[in-house]
Amino acid sequence: MVSRNAFLCLYIDRYPYGFDSLAPLLVTAPVSGHLQASVGAVGLAFMALRLNRPDLTPLANRQYLVAIQGVRQAIGISQQLASNGTHKIVGDDTLQSVLLLDLYEKLTMHHQLPGLPGSWLSHLQGALGVVQSRPSTDFRNLTTCQLAGRTVIALTISCGAAGVPIPEALQEVRQDLDSYIRNSKWTFISLLMTIVNLRDRMRSNLLASDEILTQVYELQDQLALAESKVPRSWRPHRVNSHQKLIFDHYYDVYPSHYATQVFNAFRILRLEMCSIIRNLHPSSSAGETINQVTREICGAVPQFILPEARPENTMPFSPLQMLECRGILTALYAAGQITTDLYLREWILECLAYMAENGIKTAQDVGHTLAFTPEVDYWTVFAMVGSCGITA
């Protein structure tokens, strides 16, 4: 019960922006049903990760198996009725359970690298099948729309981490949802789909250098334009300071960690485009963009680690601060990986060490990777630190 409450109060209520539908669905969910079991399993996995308590894993696994059995039964009933000529859609509560089971996988499997387990995509592929089985008019329902949107976002990110192309069915669902979802993160996901597929074609040597450059320059412009259209209310205010853990004597305070993540998501992709341009066209002006974007990433860090940066900050770090810090590790790695500014890179390593000293063990892992194997792809780091499970 403690793990469940911690998960609901800290993670669901205060951290992500993709589980708005969970609370109302829980109100009507049977106590012994699959949705309650799914929340219980994820709650235990969340506590095991947050408190470094591997002893909780067996208990979490038992809850997970109960939840899976319940979900399979619910889907099986719908399929049986359909075969008898009675149309019964898979309910929103079942789709929510499948998304929670995927979250469970991401929280418990993130350390299994290199190579991701087969179940990395399986739950989300199942969720996509559920969404596809619903008529697009169902998206007019707010809960159904939120769950479908969460499915698209989670599966797109998981494809990126797994290094596989975006399924055509996923792109079709995203297009169906375009009429119902309009925000900066949704724009980002559309661009991310294009980039994930571009990476796949590049790995398969399907594109000539000039074709790659043409697409990358176009994507770079689209990313910059989309970032410039992020609502003004999401933008940070700047604070001047000369403390050690501040780069260039200032830092930026964003209205929420969610806004920080959205901006950093655009920045990571812009840095990736710059890296490709720099490799294929060394005389380009990519270095100027790299210099600007890496500093923007560094400017977003102190708000989470300095006690005076925000009223809610504490020493030692609060549980929410620790989640927020984990949420910026991939961006810090991407900045440190691409920069040629040795002072900036050293500052990033110092920040990661400071986070590690204050209880964020994964920051030490990221720092070690950046220092000794900086050629590691940022998606590998993203999966390694569990970001698929803690992305807001």
XYZ file of C-alpha atoms in Angstrom:
392
model
C 0.000 0.000 0.000
C 2.897 2.372 0.778
C 4.449 1.799 -2.649
C 1.091 2.286 -4.363
C 0.439 5.570 -2.545
C 3.962 6.834 -3.247
C 3.535 6.053 -6.935
C 0.143 7.753 -7.149
C 1.083 10.804 -5.052
C 4.604 11.449 -6.345
C 4.652 10.067 -9.859
C 1.073 10.261 -11.119
C -0.066 13.423 -9.303
C 3.123 15.486 -9.486
C 5.410 14.282 -12.253
C 4.041 13.102 -15.632
C 1.473 14.726 -17.870
C 0.229 11.565 -19.557
C -1.797 9.801 -16.883
C -4.686 12.215 -16.369
C -7.139 9.444 -17.145
C -5.909 7.071 -14.429
C -7.592 8.610 -11.381
C -11.170 8.577 -12.762
C -10.690 5.048 -14.106
C -9.464 3.834 -10.704
C -12.594 5.174 -9.011
C -14.785 2.674 -10.858
C -12.242 -0.163 -11.173
C -12.917 -3.390 -9.204
C -10.617 -3.792 -6.200
C -9.401 -7.167 -7.460
C -9.335 -6.170 -11.135
C -6.442 -5.812 -13.563
C -6.205 -2.015 -13.290
C -5.691 -2.107 -9.522
C -3.155 -4.920 -9.935
C -1.319 -2.932 -12.626
C -1.055 0.095 -10.333
C 0.202 -2.161 -7.546
C 2.889 -3.698 -9.752
C 4.102 -0.350 -11.086
C 4.042 1.142 -7.586
C 6.392 -1.563 -6.317
C 8.660 -1.222 -9.368
C 8.719 2.545 -8.894
C 9.693 2.200 -5.236
C 12.357 -0.409 -6.039
C 13.907 1.992 -8.561
C 13.579 5.134 -6.436
C 14.892 3.586 -3.210
C 17.292 1.096 -4.826
C 15.346 -1.795 -3.266
C 15.828 -4.862 -5.508
C 14.245 -6.988 -2.776
C 10.877 -5.549 -3.830
C 11.201 -6.964 -7.344
C 9.788 -10.473 -6.638
C 6.685 -8.951 -5.038
C 6.312 -6.574 -7.985
C 6.639 -9.484 -10.410
C 3.809 -11.355 -8.691
C 1.523 -8.326 -8.996
C 2.604 -7.924 -12.610
C 1.608 -11.501 -13.450
C -1.795 -11.019 -11.814
C -2.316 -7.860 -13.875
C -1.291 -9.556 -17.135
C -3.689 -12.423 -16.518
C -6.515 -9.956 -15.884
C -5.754 -7.967 -19.032
C -5.590 -11.108 -21.159
C -8.920 -12.233 -19.756
C -10.556 -8.869 -20.519
C -9.236 -8.849 -24.089
C -10.194 -12.501 -24.528
C -13.790 -11.784 -23.519
C -14.010 -8.980 -26.100
C -12.587 -11.237 -28.797
C -14.959 -14.072 -27.896
C -17.973 -11.786 -28.081
C -16.774 -10.427 -31.422
C -16.484 -13.958 -32.816
C -20.093 -14.550 -31.765
C -21.235 -11.457 -33.632
C -21.506 -9.216 -30.575
C -19.376 -6.089 -30.916
C -17.662 -5.162 -27.650
C -14.709 -2.810 -27.718
C -11.806 -3.235 -25.335
C -12.446 -0.731 -22.560
C -10.388 2.309 -21.604
C -9.531 0.636 -18.292
C -7.900 -2.244 -20.169
C -5.914 0.127 -22.393
C -4.780 2.019 -19.291
C -3.652 -1.259 -17.719
C -1.624 -2.154 -20.807
C 0.115 1.245 -20.682
C 0.889 0.709 -16.995
C 2.313 -2.737 -17.747
C 4.573 -1.104 -20.330
C 5.661 1.410 -17.703
C 6.441 -1.524 -15.411
C 8.672 -3.038 -18.090
C 10.495 0.250 -18.592
C 11.087 0.700 -14.854
C 12.380 -2.835 -14.334
C 14.201 -3.594 -17.603
C 16.138 -0.360 -18.165
C 19.363 -1.836 -16.788
C 19.367 -4.780 -19.219
C 21.767 -3.325 -21.768
C 23.177 -3.811 -24.333
C 20.171 -5.114 -26.175
C 16.614 -4.581 -25.056
C 14.289 -7.438 -24.069
C 11.618 -8.628 -26.485
C 8.929 -7.277 -24.177
C 10.298 -3.733 -24.615
C 7.748 -3.085 -27.372
C 5.236 -5.890 -26.859
C 2.857 -4.144 -24.449
C 2.796 -0.987 -26.543
C 2.212 -2.959 -29.721
C -0.730 -4.526 -27.913
C -1.939 -1.078 -26.863
C -1.663 0.097 -30.465
C -3.800 -2.847 -31.543
C -6.435 -1.861 -28.990
C -6.412 1.751 -30.225
C -6.671 0.605 -33.852
C -9.716 -1.491 -33.007
C -11.594 1.626 -31.934
C -13.285 3.875 -34.509
C -11.542 7.245 -34.805
C -14.763 8.923 -33.661
C -14.044 7.452 -30.202
C -11.212 9.980 -29.915
C -13.856 12.611 -29.223
C -13.997 11.078 -25.754
C -11.337 12.848 -23.670
C -10.199 9.730 -21.793
C -9.933 7.620 -24.944
C -8.058 10.424 -26.714
C -5.592 10.812 -23.828
C -4.907 7.078 -23.716
C -4.467 6.863 -27.487
C -2.114 9.847 -27.407
C -0.107 8.280 -24.596
C 0.165 5.098 -26.660
C 1.530 7.000 -29.666
C 4.053 8.932 -27.561
C 5.270 5.907 -25.609
C 5.611 3.639 -28.644
C 7.420 6.310 -30.676
C 9.947 6.855 -27.886
C 10.352 3.107 -27.387
C 11.024 2.591 -31.110
C 13.717 5.259 -30.877
C 15.328 3.540 -27.904
C 15.102 0.110 -29.549
C 16.499 1.381 -32.853
C 13.580 0.154 -34.962
C 11.503 2.075 -37.533
C 8.095 3.511 -36.733
C 5.289 1.095 -37.703
C 2.999 2.373 -40.431
C 0.006 1.658 -38.186
C 1.425 3.977 -35.534
C 1.800 6.800 -38.040
C -1.795 6.299 -39.151
C -3.100 6.514 -35.578
C -1.038 9.651 -35.003
C -2.568 11.228 -38.096
C -6.060 10.318 -36.854
C -5.267 12.011 -33.541
C -3.908 15.176 -35.181
C -7.441 16.583 -35.253
C -7.797 16.153 -31.489
C -4.336 16.832 -30.039
C -2.513 20.076 -30.706
C 0.437 20.958 -28.477
C 4.208 21.299 -28.633
C 4.914 17.768 -27.455
C 2.649 16.342 -30.145
C 4.545 18.365 -32.768
C 7.781 17.007 -31.308
C 6.531 13.410 -31.565
C 5.712 13.888 -35.251
C 9.258 15.136 -35.916
C 10.727 12.376 -33.757
C 8.951 9.771 -35.893
C 10.614 11.204 -38.990
C 14.035 11.203 -37.316
C 13.699 7.642 -35.986
C 12.920 6.465 -39.522
C 15.786 8.548 -40.938
C 18.200 6.916 -38.482
C 16.961 3.496 -39.587
C 17.539 4.289 -43.269
C 20.995 5.656 -42.470
C 21.900 2.495 -40.539
C 20.756 0.443 -43.531
C 22.849 2.579 -45.937
C 19.771 3.426 -47.980
C 20.623 7.105 -48.434
C 23.466 8.942 -50.138
C 25.260 11.709 -48.240
C 23.585 14.502 -50.188
C 20.149 12.979 -49.521
C 20.930 12.769 -45.818
C 22.104 16.377 -45.705
C 19.009 17.630 -47.516
C 16.696 15.873 -45.060
C 18.729 16.831 -41.997
C 18.872 20.533 -42.903
C 15.108 20.488 -43.438
C 14.548 18.742 -40.102
C 16.866 21.182 -38.358
C 14.741 24.074 -39.613
C 11.511 22.314 -38.607
C 12.829 21.590 -35.109
C 13.952 25.184 -34.590
C 10.593 26.489 -35.829
C 8.615 24.093 -33.613
C 10.710 25.024 -30.581
C 10.140 28.717 -31.286
C 6.376 28.072 -31.186
C 6.394 26.553 -27.692
C 3.936 28.682 -25.660
C 5.381 31.763 -24.011
C 3.971 30.562 -20.677
C 6.347 27.571 -20.839
C 9.442 29.721 -21.251
C 11.927 30.275 -18.424
C 13.047 33.356 -16.582
C 16.782 33.929 -16.242
C 18.638 34.311 -12.953
C 22.165 35.720 -12.778
C 24.524 34.062 -10.312
C 28.216 33.279 -9.842
C 27.980 29.994 -7.957
C 30.217 27.063 -8.869
C 27.423 24.847 -10.185
C 26.302 27.489 -12.669
C 27.719 27.732 -16.174
C 28.245 31.187 -17.713
C 26.991 32.927 -14.531
C 23.270 32.390 -15.126
C 20.600 29.727 -15.023
C 17.030 29.415 -16.288
C 14.004 28.557 -14.154
C 11.148 26.977 -16.103
C 7.507 26.995 -14.952
C 7.605 23.187 -14.632
C 9.856 20.192 -15.144
C 7.514 19.217 -17.997
C 8.331 22.446 -19.850
C 12.033 21.779 -19.254
C 11.708 18.292 -20.724
C 9.868 19.499 -23.817
C 12.506 22.143 -24.562
C 15.328 19.665 -23.919
C 13.666 17.085 -26.161
C 13.810 19.527 -29.069
C 17.409 20.404 -28.149
C 18.575 16.784 -28.143
C 17.226 16.257 -31.660
C 18.713 19.545 -32.854
C 22.097 18.434 -31.524
C 21.736 15.119 -33.331
C 21.014 16.932 -36.597
C 24.041 19.174 -35.972
C 26.222 16.124 -35.389
C 25.194 14.632 -38.732
C 25.731 17.960 -40.512
C 29.138 18.445 -38.884
C 30.253 14.970 -39.980
C 29.055 15.329 -43.574
C 29.663 19.058 -44.051
C 32.505 20.141 -41.696
C 32.564 23.725 -42.985
C 28.928 24.331 -42.024
C 27.757 26.645 -39.260
C 26.566 23.710 -37.135
C 29.110 24.672 -34.482
C 27.228 27.889 -33.712
C 23.989 25.996 -33.114
C 25.814 23.426 -30.970
C 27.305 26.214 -28.870
C 23.889 27.816 -28.325
C 21.905 24.638 -27.651
C 24.418 23.035 -25.278
C 24.427 26.200 -23.171
C 20.635 26.209 -23.064
C 20.735 22.641 -21.725
C 23.325 23.580 -19.100
C 21.253 26.600 -18.113
C 18.297 24.337 -17.272
C 20.189 22.235 -14.698
C 20.731 24.471 -11.614
C 16.977 24.992 -11.089
C 16.775 21.367 -9.940
C 19.914 21.152 -7.791
C 20.455 24.541 -6.106
C 18.514 24.968 -2.826
C 17.818 28.650 -3.513
C 16.697 28.195 -7.137
C 13.123 27.210 -6.224
C 11.148 27.275 -2.963
C 10.457 23.532 -3.181
C 14.129 22.536 -3.500
C 15.724 20.844 -0.499
C 19.002 19.329 0.646
C 19.181 16.389 0.518
C 17.187 16.236 -2.698
C 13.478 15.546 -2.339
C 12.022 12.505 -4.158
C 10.543 14.849 -6.783
C 13.894 16.603 -7.298
C 15.541 13.241 -7.850
C 13.003 12.406 -10.547
C 13.515 15.826 -12.134
C 17.292 15.340 -12.164
C 16.951 11.912 -13.766
C 14.803 13.596 -16.407
C 17.672 15.845 -17.583
C 20.474 13.252 -17.641
C 20.082 12.364 -21.320
C 20.142 16.018 -22.379
C 23.294 16.594 -20.317
C 24.913 13.561 -21.913
C 23.974 14.723 -25.423
C 25.450 18.166 -24.725
C 28.658 16.733 -23.266
C 28.970 14.246 -26.097
C 28.836 16.759 -28.944
C 30.544 19.841 -27.521
C 34.129 20.735 -28.385
C 34.220 23.149 -25.432
C 36.321 21.284 -22.862
C 35.293 23.662 -20.063
C 31.596 23.024 -20.726
C 32.178 19.268 -20.867
C 34.052 19.354 -17.567
C 31.225 21.372 -16.001
C 28.730 18.712 -17.118
C 30.869 15.975 -15.550
C 31.028 17.980 -12.304
C 27.226 18.362 -12.296
C 26.756 14.647 -12.835
C 29.169 13.903 -9.989
C 27.291 16.328 -7.719
C 23.982 14.619 -8.517
C 25.546 11.221 -7.827
C 26.839 12.449 -4.456
C 23.287 13.483 -3.618
C 21.703 10.113 -4.242
C 21.164 9.925 -8.007
C 23.174 6.803 -8.771
C 22.376 6.834 -12.477
C 24.123 10.213 -12.792
C 27.361 8.423 -11.924
C 26.701 5.873 -14.678
C 26.071 8.663 -17.193
C 29.217 10.499 -16.099
C 31.283 7.342 -16.508
C 29.864 6.762 -19.991
C 30.541 10.363 -21.025
C 34.088 10.283 -19.667
C 35.180 6.900 -21.035
C 32.856 5.872 -23.893
C 31.355 9.104 -25.285
C 30.638 7.394 -28.606
C 27.688 5.595 -26.972
C 24.439 6.696 -28.602
C 22.249 9.008 -26.529
C 19.309 6.620 -26.973
C 21.322 3.967 -25.143
C 21.840 6.384 -22.268
C 18.152 7.321 -22.407
C 17.194 3.676 -21.890
C 19.991 3.040 -19.377
C 18.794 5.708 -16.945
C 15.175 4.584 -17.222
C 13.983 7.659 -19.083
C 11.403 5.633 -21.022
C 9.730 5.145 -17.659
C 10.178 8.608 -16.172
C 9.613 10.909 -19.141
C 6.956 13.421 -18.120
